[in-house]
């Protein structure tokens, strides 16, 4: 039975997941509506991701002295406002700005929300409480993204962002009514919190997250034109494929948690990045096969979200001195990967290559994550031997 106090966190995660991932499904609609190219539309994904990267540590640091519930309400109010701004954007430039602004509260919400969930959890059920919040994110990919993709194809891509804004406003009300007041934890200073960035291991963990997950986003950013132009799915079938990806994500986040409970986080990440590299190569090799792409859509989505729990554990492990700031870094890392993947994946398209070409970029990014994780693992074992 889900605790009522955790429902608003899941609802906020649902809205955030929908706005982050639905743009991939409606990318051709946005490009057509604004009379821009697909690679230009892909830059909107990058803008949102950069907003997450900037907003997560900045907003969390600025608001860490305030009660968490009020902080979460402010973040979701911002989220609703800037998604509404996206819906009414008159041109590409304004839409680019609004997507950046909408991304600012994304990682900050999950960072503070993780702390709130852990404090509201029953004894011994902290992981379950965190999973409840992130279930909203995965359900967005099963329900929200396919529904938004259908809405964008059949009505207007602008209506999609209005729906997301409405979800943000409902979340504000739910936070006020269902989440109890929680006192802010005493903190020393912003400079004290920022000392966690002195750790080379933390930077390496962020690099693994940012570069390794960039492979998935190079694939996912251009999934709609890949499926219609190369795999030859009808545009009306894209919501169905997005649902398959979302179901894979929902399965994957639970599998990733179980794996991280049995295998140390860094080793789990290394295993998952190796399998991600193989899957992305297969996406490029079998892009012309509809049955293969359906299977790969599920497996790639599952693999991507399976990385979430061990990455979150690894980052928190190396940022214990600043609870909420460290908790927000996972979303920053993922969205650096989002921005990097969307940008680099679009380069071969601007050079005139096929919509299958981003898959080779994607596999290269995942392989770079494998090399970084291997380096961190070797360094950690060397330090352990030196201390023995």
Coordinates of C-alpha atoms in Angstrom, one line a residue:
X1 CA 0.0 0.0 0.0
X2 CA 1.5 3.3 -1.1
X3 CA 1.6 6.0 1.6
X4 CA -0.6 9.0 0.8
X5 CA 2.2 11.4 1.6
X6 CA 4.4 9.8 -1.2
X7 CA 1.7 10.2 -3.9
X8 CA 2.5 13.9 -4.7
X9 CA 6.2 12.9 -5.2
X10 CA 5.2 10.2 -7.7
X11 CA 2.8 12.7 -9.4
X12 CA 5.5 15.2 -9.8
X13 CA 7.8 12.5 -11.2
X14 CA 5.1 11.6 -13.7
X15 CA 4.9 15.2 -15.0
X16 CA 8.6 15.6 -15.1
X17 CA 9.1 12.3 -16.9
X18 CA 6.4 13.2 -19.4
X19 CA 7.8 16.6 -20.4
X20 CA 11.4 15.2 -20.6
X21 CA 10.6 12.2 -22.9
X22 CA 7.5 13.2 -24.8
X23 CA 9.5 15.6 -26.9
X24 CA 11.2 12.6 -28.5
X25 CA 7.9 11.3 -29.7
X26 CA 6.6 14.6 -31.1
X27 CA 9.9 15.9 -32.5
X28 CA 8.6 15.7 -36.1
X29 CA 5.4 17.6 -35.2
X30 CA 7.4 20.3 -33.4
X31 CA 9.7 20.6 -36.4
X32 CA 6.8 20.8 -38.8
X33 CA 4.9 23.3 -36.7
X34 CA 7.8 25.7 -36.3
X35 CA 9.2 25.1 -39.8
X36 CA 12.6 23.9 -38.6
X37 CA 14.7 20.9 -39.3
X38 CA 14.7 17.7 -37.1
X39 CA 18.3 18.4 -35.9
X40 CA 17.2 21.9 -34.9
X41 CA 14.2 20.5 -33.0
X42 CA 16.6 18.1 -31.3
X43 CA 18.4 21.1 -29.8
X44 CA 15.2 21.7 -27.7
X45 CA 16.0 18.4 -26.0
X46 CA 19.5 19.7 -25.3
X47 CA 18.1 23.0 -23.9
X48 CA 15.9 21.2 -21.4
X49 CA 18.7 19.0 -20.3
X50 CA 21.0 21.9 -19.8
X51 CA 18.3 23.5 -17.6
X52 CA 18.3 20.4 -15.5
X53 CA 22.1 20.5 -15.2
X54 CA 22.1 24.1 -14.1
X55 CA 19.0 24.0 -11.9
X56 CA 19.7 20.9 -9.9
X57 CA 22.7 22.1 -7.8
X58 CA 21.9 25.8 -8.0
X59 CA 18.2 25.7 -6.8
X60 CA 18.9 23.0 -4.2
X61 CA 21.8 25.0 -2.8
X62 CA 19.8 28.2 -2.7
X63 CA 16.8 26.6 -1.1
X64 CA 18.4 24.1 1.3
X65 CA 17.6 26.3 4.3
X66 CA 13.8 26.2 3.7
X67 CA 11.3 23.5 4.7
X68 CA 11.4 20.8 2.0
X69 CA 7.6 20.8 1.3
X70 CA 7.5 24.5 0.5
X71 CA 10.6 24.1 -1.7
X72 CA 9.0 21.3 -3.6
X73 CA 5.8 23.4 -4.1
X74 CA 7.9 26.3 -5.5
X75 CA 9.8 23.9 -7.9
X76 CA 6.5 22.5 -9.3
X77 CA 5.0 26.0 -9.7
X78 CA 8.0 26.9 -11.8
X79 CA 7.7 23.7 -13.7
X80 CA 4.0 24.5 -14.5
X81 CA 4.7 28.1 -15.5
X82 CA 7.5 27.3 -18.0
X83 CA 5.7 24.3 -19.5
X84 CA 2.7 26.6 -20.1
X85 CA 5.2 29.1 -21.7
X86 CA 6.4 26.3 -24.0
X87 CA 2.8 25.7 -25.1
X88 CA 2.3 29.3 -26.2
X89 CA 5.8 29.9 -27.6
X90 CA 5.4 32.0 -30.8
X91 CA 8.7 30.9 -32.3
X92 CA 11.7 28.5 -32.0
X93 CA 13.8 31.0 -30.0
X94 CA 11.1 31.4 -27.3
X95 CA 10.5 27.7 -27.2
X96 CA 14.2 27.1 -26.7
X97 CA 14.3 29.5 -23.8
X98 CA 11.1 28.0 -22.2
X99 CA 12.5 24.5 -22.5
X100 CA 15.6 25.5 -20.7
X101 CA 13.6 27.2 -17.9
X102 CA 11.3 24.2 -17.6
X103 CA 14.3 22.0 -17.0
X104 CA 15.6 24.1 -14.0
X105 CA 13.4 22.6 -11.3
X106 CA 13.6 19.0 -12.7
X107 CA 16.7 17.6 -10.9
X108 CA 16.1 19.9 -7.9
X109 CA 12.7 18.3 -7.4
X110 CA 14.1 14.8 -7.4
X111 CA 17.0 15.8 -5.2
X112 CA 14.7 17.3 -2.5
X113 CA 12.0 14.7 -3.1
X114 CA 14.5 11.9 -2.4
X115 CA 15.3 13.4 1.0
X116 CA 11.6 13.9 1.8
X117 CA 10.7 10.4 0.7
X118 CA 13.5 9.0 2.9
X119 CA 12.2 11.0 5.9
X120 CA 8.6 9.9 5.3
X121 CA 9.5 6.2 4.8
X122 CA 8.6 3.6 7.4
X123 CA 11.6 2.1 9.2
X124 CA 13.6 -0.2 6.9
X125 CA 11.6 0.9 3.8
X126 CA 13.6 3.9 2.5
X127 CA 14.4 2.2 -0.8
X128 CA 10.7 1.4 -1.3
X129 CA 9.8 5.0 -0.7
X130 CA 12.4 6.2 -3.2
X131 CA 11.1 3.7 -5.7
X132 CA 7.6 5.1 -5.3
X133 CA 8.7 8.5 -6.3
X134 CA 10.6 7.2 -9.3
X135 CA 7.7 5.0 -10.3
X136 CA 6.0 8.2 -11.4
X137 CA 8.9 8.8 -13.8
X138 CA 8.6 5.3 -15.3
X139 CA 4.8 5.4 -15.5
X140 CA 5.2 8.6 -17.5
X141 CA 6.9 6.5 -20.1
X142 CA 4.2 3.9 -20.1
X143 CA 1.1 6.2 -20.1
X144 CA 2.1 9.9 -20.3
X145 CA 4.6 9.8 -23.2
X146 CA 2.5 7.5 -25.5
X147 CA -0.6 9.6 -24.7
X148 CA 1.3 12.8 -25.3
X149 CA 2.7 11.5 -28.5
X150 CA -0.8 10.6 -29.8
X151 CA -2.0 14.0 -28.7
X152 CA 0.9 15.7 -30.5
X153 CA 0.3 13.8 -33.7
X154 CA -3.5 14.1 -33.8
X155 CA -4.2 17.5 -32.2
X156 CA -1.3 19.8 -31.4
X157 CA 2.1 19.5 -29.8
X158 CA 1.2 22.7 -27.9
X159 CA -1.6 20.8 -26.1
X160 CA 0.9 18.3 -24.8
X161 CA 2.8 21.0 -22.8
X162 CA -0.5 22.4 -21.5
X163 CA -1.3 19.0 -20.1
X164 CA 2.1 18.8 -18.5
X165 CA 1.6 22.3 -17.0
X166 CA -1.8 21.2 -15.5
X167 CA -0.1 18.1 -13.9
X168 CA 2.4 20.5 -12.3
X169 CA -0.4 22.6 -10.8
X170 CA -2.2 19.5 -9.5
X171 CA 1.1 18.4 -7.9
X172 CA 1.5 21.7 -6.1
X173 CA -2.0 21.3 -4.5
X174 CA -1.2 17.6 -3.7
X175 CA 2.0 18.5 -2.0
X176 CA 0.2 21.1 0.1
X177 CA -2.5 18.7 1.2
X178 CA -0.8 15.4 1.6
X179 CA 2.9 16.0 2.5
X180 CA 3.4 16.9 6.2
X181 CA 5.5 19.8 7.2
X182 CA 9.2 18.8 7.6
X183 CA 11.7 21.0 9.3
X184 CA 14.8 22.0 7.2
X185 CA 18.0 20.4 8.4
X186 CA 20.5 22.7 9.9
X187 CA 23.4 23.4 7.5
X188 CA 26.7 25.2 7.9
X189 CA 27.1 27.1 4.6
X190 CA 26.9 26.9 0.9
X191 CA 30.7 26.7 0.7
X192 CA 30.6 23.7 3.1
X193 CA 28.2 21.9 0.8
X194 CA 30.2 22.7 -2.3
X195 CA 33.3 20.9 -0.7
X196 CA 31.9 17.6 -2.0
X197 CA 33.1 18.7 -5.4
X198 CA 36.7 18.4 -4.2
X199 CA 36.4 14.6 -4.5
X200 CA 38.0 13.3 -7.7
X201 CA 35.9 10.1 -7.3
X202 CA 32.7 12.2 -7.4
X203 CA 33.7 13.9 -10.7
X204 CA 34.6 10.5 -12.2
X205 CA 31.2 9.2 -11.1
X206 CA 29.5 12.2 -12.7
X207 CA 31.5 11.6 -15.9
X208 CA 30.4 8.0 -16.0
X209 CA 26.8 9.1 -15.6
X210 CA 27.0 12.0 -18.1
X211 CA 28.8 10.2 -20.9
X212 CA 27.6 6.6 -20.5
X213 CA 23.9 7.5 -20.4
X214 CA 24.5 9.8 -23.3
X215 CA 24.4 6.7 -25.5
X216 CA 20.8 6.0 -24.6
X217 CA 19.7 9.6 -25.2
X218 CA 21.5 9.7 -28.6
X219 CA 19.2 6.8 -29.5
X220 CA 16.0 8.0 -27.8
X221 CA 16.2 11.6 -29.0
X222 CA 15.7 10.6 -32.7
X223 CA 13.6 7.5 -32.1
X224 CA 10.5 8.9 -33.9
X225 CA 12.2 9.7 -37.3
X226 CA 14.3 6.5 -37.0
X227 CA 11.1 4.4 -36.7
X228 CA 9.2 6.2 -39.4
X229 CA 12.0 6.7 -42.0
X230 CA 14.2 3.6 -41.5
X231 CA 12.0 1.0 -39.8
X232 CA 9.0 2.1 -41.8
X233 CA 6.5 2.2 -38.9
X234 CA 3.4 4.3 -39.7
X235 CA 3.4 7.5 -37.7
X236 CA 0.3 6.3 -35.9
X237 CA 2.3 3.4 -34.5
X238 CA 4.9 5.5 -32.7
X239 CA 2.9 5.9 -29.5
X240 CA 2.7 2.1 -29.3
X241 CA 6.5 1.8 -29.6
X242 CA 6.9 4.5 -27.0
X243 CA 4.7 2.4 -24.7
X244 CA 7.1 -0.6 -25.3
X245 CA 10.0 1.6 -24.3
X246 CA 8.1 2.8 -21.2
X247 CA 7.3 -0.7 -20.1
X248 CA 10.9 -1.6 -20.5
X249 CA 11.9 1.4 -18.3
X250 CA 9.4 0.3 -15.6
X251 CA 10.8 -3.2 -15.6
X252 CA 14.4 -2.0 -15.7
X253 CA 14.3 0.4 -12.8
X254 CA 13.2 -2.5 -10.5
X255 CA 15.8 -4.9 -12.0
X256 CA 18.5 -2.2 -11.5
X257 CA 17.5 -1.9 -7.8
X258 CA 17.7 -5.6 -7.3
X259 CA 21.1 -5.8 -9.1
X260 CA 22.5 -3.0 -7.0
X261 CA 21.4 -4.8 -3.8
X262 CA 23.4 -7.8 -4.8
X263 CA 26.4 -6.3 -6.7
X264 CA 28.4 -3.2 -5.6
X265 CA 27.1 -0.1 -7.5
X266 CA 30.2 0.5 -9.6
X267 CA 30.3 -3.1 -10.8
X268 CA 26.5 -3.0 -11.6
X269 CA 27.1 0.2 -13.6
X270 CA 29.9 -1.5 -15.6
X271 CA 27.8 -4.5 -16.4
X272 CA 24.8 -2.4 -17.5
X273 CA 27.0 -0.1 -19.7
X274 CA 28.5 -3.0 -21.4
X275 CA 25.0 -4.4 -22.2
X276 CA 23.9 -0.9 -23.3
X277 CA 26.7 -0.7 -25.8
X278 CA 25.7 -4.1 -27.3
X279 CA 22.0 -3.0 -27.5
X280 CA 22.8 0.3 -29.2
X281 CA 25.0 -1.5 -31.8
X282 CA 22.1 -3.8 -32.5
X283 CA 19.7 -0.8 -32.9
X284 CA 22.0 0.4 -35.7
X285 CA 22.4 -3.1 -37.3
X286 CA 18.7 -4.1 -37.2
X287 CA 17.0 -0.7 -37.7
X288 CA 15.3 -2.0 -40.8
X289 CA 13.4 -4.8 -39.0
X290 CA 10.2 -3.9 -37.2
X291 CA 10.1 -7.0 -34.9
X292 CA 13.8 -6.5 -34.0
X293 CA 13.2 -2.8 -33.2
X294 CA 10.2 -3.6 -31.0
X295 CA 12.3 -6.1 -29.0
X296 CA 15.2 -3.6 -28.8
X297 CA 13.0 -0.7 -27.8
X298 CA 11.9 -2.7 -24.7
X299 CA 15.5 -3.9 -23.9
X300 CA 17.1 -0.5 -24.4
X301 CA 14.5 1.2 -22.2
X302 CA 15.0 -1.4 -19.5
X303 CA 18.8 -1.2 -19.6
X304 CA 18.7 2.6 -19.4
X305 CA 16.5 2.9 -16.3
X306 CA 18.3 -0.1 -14.7
X307 CA 21.3 2.2 -14.5
X308 CA 19.4 4.7 -12.3
X309 CA 19.6 3.0 -8.8
X310 CA 23.3 2.0 -8.9
X311 CA 24.3 5.4 -10.3
X312 CA 22.3 7.2 -7.6
X313 CA 23.9 5.0 -4.9
X314 CA 27.4 5.7 -6.3
X315 CA 26.9 9.5 -6.4
X316 CA 25.5 9.6 -2.9
X317 CA 28.3 7.4 -1.6
X318 CA 30.7 10.1 -2.7
X319 CA 28.7 13.2 -1.5
X320 CA 27.7 12.3 2.1
X321 CA 28.5 15.8 3.4
X322 CA 25.7 17.5 1.5
X323 CA 22.6 15.4 1.5
X324 CA 20.2 17.2 -0.8
X325 CA 22.9 18.5 -3.2
X326 CA 24.4 15.1 -3.6
X327 CA 21.0 13.6 -4.2
X328 CA 20.4 16.0 -7.0
X329 CA 23.5 15.2 -8.9
X330 CA 22.1 12.0 -10.4
X331 CA 19.6 14.0 -12.5
X332 CA 22.3 16.5 -13.4
X333 CA 24.4 13.7 -14.7
X334 CA 21.6 12.0 -16.6
X335 CA 20.7 15.3 -18.3
X336 CA 24.2 16.1 -19.3
X337 CA 24.0 12.8 -21.0
X338 CA 20.6 13.9 -22.5
X339 CA 22.1 17.1 -23.8
X340 CA 25.3 15.4 -25.1
X341 CA 23.5 12.5 -26.7
X342 CA 20.9 14.7 -28.4
X343 CA 23.6 17.1 -29.7
X344 CA 26.1 14.5 -30.8
X345 CA 23.5 12.2 -32.2
X346 CA 22.2 15.1 -34.4
X347 CA 25.6 15.7 -36.0
X348 CA 25.6 12.9 -38.6
X349 CA 22.0 13.9 -39.5
X350 CA 23.2 17.4 -40.3
X351 CA 25.9 15.9 -42.5
X352 CA 23.2 14.0 -44.5
X353 CA 23.5 10.5 -43.1
X354 CA 20.5 8.3 -42.4
X355 CA 18.4 8.4 -39.3
X356 CA 20.1 5.1 -38.2
X357 CA 23.5 7.0 -37.9
X358 CA 22.9 8.3 -34.4
X359 CA 23.0 4.7 -33.2
X360 CA 26.7 4.5 -33.9
X361 CA 27.3 7.7 -31.9
X362 CA 25.1 6.2 -29.1
X363 CA 27.2 3.0 -29.0
X364 CA 30.4 5.1 -28.8
X365 CA 29.2 7.1 -25.9
X366 CA 28.1 4.0 -24.0
X367 CA 31.5 2.4 -24.7
X368 CA 33.2 5.5 -23.3
X369 CA 31.2 5.0 -20.1
X370 CA 32.4 1.4 -19.9
X371 CA 36.0 2.7 -20.1
X372 CA 35.4 5.3 -17.4
X373 CA 33.7 2.8 -15.1
X374 CA 36.6 0.4 -15.6
X375 CA 39.1 3.1 -14.7
X376 CA 37.2 4.0 -11.5
X377 CA 37.0 0.3 -10.6
X378 CA 40.7 -0.2 -11.1
X379 CA 41.5 3.0 -9.1
X380 CA 39.2 1.9 -6.2
X381 CA 40.9 -1.5 -6.0
X382 CA 44.3 0.0 -6.0
X383 CA 43.4 2.4 -3.2
X384 CA 41.9 -0.6 -1.2
X385 CA 45.1 -2.5 -1.6
X386 CA 47.2 0.5 -0.5
X387 CA 45.1 0.9 2.7
X388 CA 45.2 -2.9 3.4

